[in-house]
PDB file of C-alpha atoms in Angstrom:
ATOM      1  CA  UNK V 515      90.155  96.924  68.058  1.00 60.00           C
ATOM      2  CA  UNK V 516      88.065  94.897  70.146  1.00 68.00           C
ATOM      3  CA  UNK V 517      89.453  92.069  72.857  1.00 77.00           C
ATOM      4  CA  UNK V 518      91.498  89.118  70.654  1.00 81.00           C
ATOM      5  CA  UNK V 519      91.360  87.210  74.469  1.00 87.00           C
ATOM      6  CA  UNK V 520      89.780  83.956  74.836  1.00 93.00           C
ATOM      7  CA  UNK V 521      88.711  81.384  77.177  1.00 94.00           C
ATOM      8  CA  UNK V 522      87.107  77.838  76.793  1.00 96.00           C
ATOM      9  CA  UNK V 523      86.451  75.204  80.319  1.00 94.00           C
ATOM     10  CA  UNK V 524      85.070  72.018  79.862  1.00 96.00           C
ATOM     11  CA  UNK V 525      84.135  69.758  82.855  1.00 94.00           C
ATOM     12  CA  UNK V 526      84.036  65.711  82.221  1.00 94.00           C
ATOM     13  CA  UNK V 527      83.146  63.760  85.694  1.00 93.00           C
ATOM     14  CA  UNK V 528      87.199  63.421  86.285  1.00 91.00           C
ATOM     15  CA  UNK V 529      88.367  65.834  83.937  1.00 93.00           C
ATOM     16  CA  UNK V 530      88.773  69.471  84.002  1.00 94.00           C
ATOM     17  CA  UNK V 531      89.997  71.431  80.818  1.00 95.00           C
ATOM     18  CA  UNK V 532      90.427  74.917  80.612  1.00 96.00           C
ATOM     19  CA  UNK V 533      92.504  77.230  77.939  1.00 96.00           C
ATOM     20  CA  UNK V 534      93.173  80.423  77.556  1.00 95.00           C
ATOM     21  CA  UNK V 535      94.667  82.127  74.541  1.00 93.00           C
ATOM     22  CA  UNK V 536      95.580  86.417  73.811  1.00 90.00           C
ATOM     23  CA  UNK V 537      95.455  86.637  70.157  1.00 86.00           C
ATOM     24  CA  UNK V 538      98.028  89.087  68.541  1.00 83.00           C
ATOM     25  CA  UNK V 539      96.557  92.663  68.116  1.00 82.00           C
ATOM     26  CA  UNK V 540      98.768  93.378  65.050  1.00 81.00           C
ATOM     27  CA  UNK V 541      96.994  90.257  63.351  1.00 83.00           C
ATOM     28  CA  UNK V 542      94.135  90.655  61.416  1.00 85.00           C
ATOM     29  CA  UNK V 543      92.253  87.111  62.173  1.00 87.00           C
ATOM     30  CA  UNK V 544      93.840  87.154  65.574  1.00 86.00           C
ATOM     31  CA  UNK V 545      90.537  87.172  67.780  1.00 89.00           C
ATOM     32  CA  UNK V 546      89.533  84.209  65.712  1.00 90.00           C
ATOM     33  CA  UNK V 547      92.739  82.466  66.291  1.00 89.00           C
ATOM     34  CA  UNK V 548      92.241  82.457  69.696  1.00 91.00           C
ATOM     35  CA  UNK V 549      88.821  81.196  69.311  1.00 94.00           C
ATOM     36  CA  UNK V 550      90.230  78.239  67.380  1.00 93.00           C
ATOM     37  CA  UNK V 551      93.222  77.656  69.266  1.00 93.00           C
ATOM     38  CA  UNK V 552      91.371  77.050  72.789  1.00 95.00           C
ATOM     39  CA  UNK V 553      88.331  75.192  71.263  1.00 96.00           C
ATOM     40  CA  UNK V 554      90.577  72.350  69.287  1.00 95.00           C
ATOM     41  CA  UNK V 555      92.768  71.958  72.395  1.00 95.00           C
ATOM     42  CA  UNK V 556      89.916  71.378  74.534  1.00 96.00           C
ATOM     43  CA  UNK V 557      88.392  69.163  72.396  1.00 96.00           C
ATOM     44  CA  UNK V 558      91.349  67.264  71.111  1.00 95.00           C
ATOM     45  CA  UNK V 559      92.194  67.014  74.726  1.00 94.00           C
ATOM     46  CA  UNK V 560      89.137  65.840  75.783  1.00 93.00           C
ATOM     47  CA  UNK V 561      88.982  62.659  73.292  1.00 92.00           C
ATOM     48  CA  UNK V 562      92.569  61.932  73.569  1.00 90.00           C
ATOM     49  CA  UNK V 563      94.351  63.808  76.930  1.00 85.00           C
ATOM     50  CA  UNK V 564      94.337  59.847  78.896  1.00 84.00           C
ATOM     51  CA  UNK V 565      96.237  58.052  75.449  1.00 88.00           C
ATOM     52  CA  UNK V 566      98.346  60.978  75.266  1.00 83.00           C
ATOM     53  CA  UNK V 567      99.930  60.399  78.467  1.00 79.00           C
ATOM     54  CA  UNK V 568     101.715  57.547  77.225  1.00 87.00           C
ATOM     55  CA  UNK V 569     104.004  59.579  74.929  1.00 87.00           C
ATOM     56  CA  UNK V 570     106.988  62.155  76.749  1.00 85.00           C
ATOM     57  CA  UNK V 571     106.004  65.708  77.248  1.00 81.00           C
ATOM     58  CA  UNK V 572     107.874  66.858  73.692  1.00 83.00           C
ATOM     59  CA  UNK V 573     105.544  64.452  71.830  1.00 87.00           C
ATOM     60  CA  UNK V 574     101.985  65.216  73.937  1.00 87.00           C
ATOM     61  CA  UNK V 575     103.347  69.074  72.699  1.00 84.00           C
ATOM     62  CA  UNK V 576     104.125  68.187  69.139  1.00 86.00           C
ATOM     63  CA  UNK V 577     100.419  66.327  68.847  1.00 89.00           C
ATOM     64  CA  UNK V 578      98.423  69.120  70.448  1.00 89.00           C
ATOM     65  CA  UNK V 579     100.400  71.803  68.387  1.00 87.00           C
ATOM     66  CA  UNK V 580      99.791  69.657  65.131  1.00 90.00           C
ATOM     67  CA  UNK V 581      95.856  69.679  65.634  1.00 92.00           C
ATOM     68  CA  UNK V 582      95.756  73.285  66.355  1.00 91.00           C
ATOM     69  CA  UNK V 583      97.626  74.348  63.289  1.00 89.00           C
ATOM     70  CA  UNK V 584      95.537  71.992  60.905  1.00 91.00           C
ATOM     71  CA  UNK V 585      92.581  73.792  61.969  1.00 93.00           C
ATOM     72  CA  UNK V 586      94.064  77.116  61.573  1.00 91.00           C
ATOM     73  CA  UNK V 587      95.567  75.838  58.526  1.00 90.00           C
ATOM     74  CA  UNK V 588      91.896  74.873  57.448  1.00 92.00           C
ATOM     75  CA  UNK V 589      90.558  78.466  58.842  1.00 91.00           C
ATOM     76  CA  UNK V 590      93.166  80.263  56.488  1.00 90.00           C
ATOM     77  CA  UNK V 591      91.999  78.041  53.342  1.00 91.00           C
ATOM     78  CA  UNK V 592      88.016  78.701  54.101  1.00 90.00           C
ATOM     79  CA  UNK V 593      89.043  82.501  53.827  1.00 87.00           C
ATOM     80  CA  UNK V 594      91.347  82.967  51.446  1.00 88.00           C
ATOM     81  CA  UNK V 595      94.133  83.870  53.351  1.00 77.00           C
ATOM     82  CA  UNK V 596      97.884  82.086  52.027  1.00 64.00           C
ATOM     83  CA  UNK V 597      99.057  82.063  55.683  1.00 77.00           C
ATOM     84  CA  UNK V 598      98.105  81.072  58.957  1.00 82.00           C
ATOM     85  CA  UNK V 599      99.989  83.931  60.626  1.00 83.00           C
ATOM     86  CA  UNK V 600      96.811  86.021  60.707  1.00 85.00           C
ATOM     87  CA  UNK V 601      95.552  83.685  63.115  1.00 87.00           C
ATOM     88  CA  UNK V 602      98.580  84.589  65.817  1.00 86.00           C
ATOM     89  CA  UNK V 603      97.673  83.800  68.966  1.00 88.00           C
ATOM     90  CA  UNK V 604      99.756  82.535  72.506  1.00 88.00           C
ATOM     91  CA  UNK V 605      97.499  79.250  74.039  1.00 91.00           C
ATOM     92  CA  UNK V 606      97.631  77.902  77.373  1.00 92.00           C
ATOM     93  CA  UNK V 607      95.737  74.776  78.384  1.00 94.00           C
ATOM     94  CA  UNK V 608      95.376  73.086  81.944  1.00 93.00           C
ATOM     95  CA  UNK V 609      94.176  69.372  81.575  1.00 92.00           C
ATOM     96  CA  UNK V 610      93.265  68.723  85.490  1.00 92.00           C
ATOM     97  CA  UNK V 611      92.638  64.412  85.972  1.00 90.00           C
ATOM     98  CA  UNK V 612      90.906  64.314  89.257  1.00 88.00           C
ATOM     99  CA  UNK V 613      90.975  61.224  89.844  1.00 88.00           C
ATOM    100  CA  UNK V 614      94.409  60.012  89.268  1.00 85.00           C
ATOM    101  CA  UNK V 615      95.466  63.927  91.011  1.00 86.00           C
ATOM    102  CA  UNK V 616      97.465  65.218  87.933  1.00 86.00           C
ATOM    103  CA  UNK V 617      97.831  68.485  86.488  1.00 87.00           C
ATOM    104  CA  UNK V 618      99.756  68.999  83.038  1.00 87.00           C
ATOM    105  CA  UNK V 619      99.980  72.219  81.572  1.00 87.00           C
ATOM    106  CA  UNK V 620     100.566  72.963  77.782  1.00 86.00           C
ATOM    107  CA  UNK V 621     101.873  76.597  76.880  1.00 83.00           C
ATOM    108  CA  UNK V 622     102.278  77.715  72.840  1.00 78.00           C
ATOM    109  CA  UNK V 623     103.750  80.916  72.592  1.00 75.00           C
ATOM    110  CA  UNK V 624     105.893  83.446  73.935  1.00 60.00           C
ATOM    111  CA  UNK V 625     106.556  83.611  77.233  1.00 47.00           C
ATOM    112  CA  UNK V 626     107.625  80.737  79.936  1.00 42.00           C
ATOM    113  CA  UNK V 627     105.715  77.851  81.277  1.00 41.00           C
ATOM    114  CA  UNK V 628     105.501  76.237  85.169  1.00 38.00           C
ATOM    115  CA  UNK V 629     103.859  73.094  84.858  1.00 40.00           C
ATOM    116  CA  UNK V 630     103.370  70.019  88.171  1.00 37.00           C
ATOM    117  CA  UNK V 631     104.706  66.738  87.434  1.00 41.00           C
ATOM    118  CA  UNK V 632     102.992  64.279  90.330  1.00 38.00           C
ATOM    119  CA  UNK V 633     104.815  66.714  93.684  1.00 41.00           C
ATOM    120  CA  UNK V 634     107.856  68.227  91.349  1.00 41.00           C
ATOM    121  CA  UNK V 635     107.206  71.552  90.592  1.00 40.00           C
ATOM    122  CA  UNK V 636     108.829  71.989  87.078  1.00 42.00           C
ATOM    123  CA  UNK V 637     110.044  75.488  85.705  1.00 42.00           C
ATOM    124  CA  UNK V 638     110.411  75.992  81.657  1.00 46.00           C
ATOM    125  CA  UNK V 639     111.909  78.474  79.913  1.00 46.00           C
ATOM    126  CA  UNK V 640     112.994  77.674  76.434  1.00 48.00           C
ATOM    127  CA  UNK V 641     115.005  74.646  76.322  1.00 48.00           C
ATOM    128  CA  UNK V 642     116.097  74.664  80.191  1.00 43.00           C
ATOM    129  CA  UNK V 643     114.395  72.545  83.209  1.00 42.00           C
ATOM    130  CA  UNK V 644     114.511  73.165  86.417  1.00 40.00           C
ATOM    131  CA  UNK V 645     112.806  70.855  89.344  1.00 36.00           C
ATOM    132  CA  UNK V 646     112.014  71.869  92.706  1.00 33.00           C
TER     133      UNK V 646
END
């Protein structure tokens, strides 16, 4: 079965994007997926990452996860398939602001996630937070 692996960058004058997503092997549409995933978090990124900043981490999360799976959701209909569970994939996406020097990092899937808040280096796994 051929690579399910993905990457998408996008460059804006103070703006970097860049995701990266491994589609599940054991998933037929998986490959595809990943191509959906890191495209629609770019680009939803892209038009909304600055407004998005006003909500808590949780929420920026919840909105960028909502997009995703509409567009999966909307994959899975142009198919055929009942479920969007074909489309498994992991996504991580680094939104880079240049110009007002912040880095936030979004992670959906297994594994856990070290993103920089301003100079706190913050650690997730699951539920727990730790700052250093």
């Amino acid at each position: 079965m051929p690579s399910q692996d993905r990457v998408y960058y996008k460059e804006t004058e103070d703006i970097i994007l860049l995701a990266i997503a491994d589609g599940a092997t054991a998933c037929e549409n998986s490959g595809e997926g990943a191509e959906i995933a890191i495209r629609t978090a770019v680009e939803y990124l892209l038009q909304y990452g600055k407004s998005l900043r006003a909500f808590s981490e949780e929420k920026m999360a919840y909105l960028l996860l909502e997009e995703v799976d509409y567009v999966l959701k909307e994959a899975a209909e142009r198919i055929g398939t009942a479920s969007v569970h074909s489309f498994a994939s992991t996504l991580q996406v680094a939104y880079i602001d240049e110009k007002r020097k912040e880095v936030l990092f979004f992670h959906l899937g297994d594994g856990d996630t070290i993103m920089k808040e301003c100079e706190t280096l913050v650690f997730r796994q699951g539920k727990n937070r730790e700052s250093f």
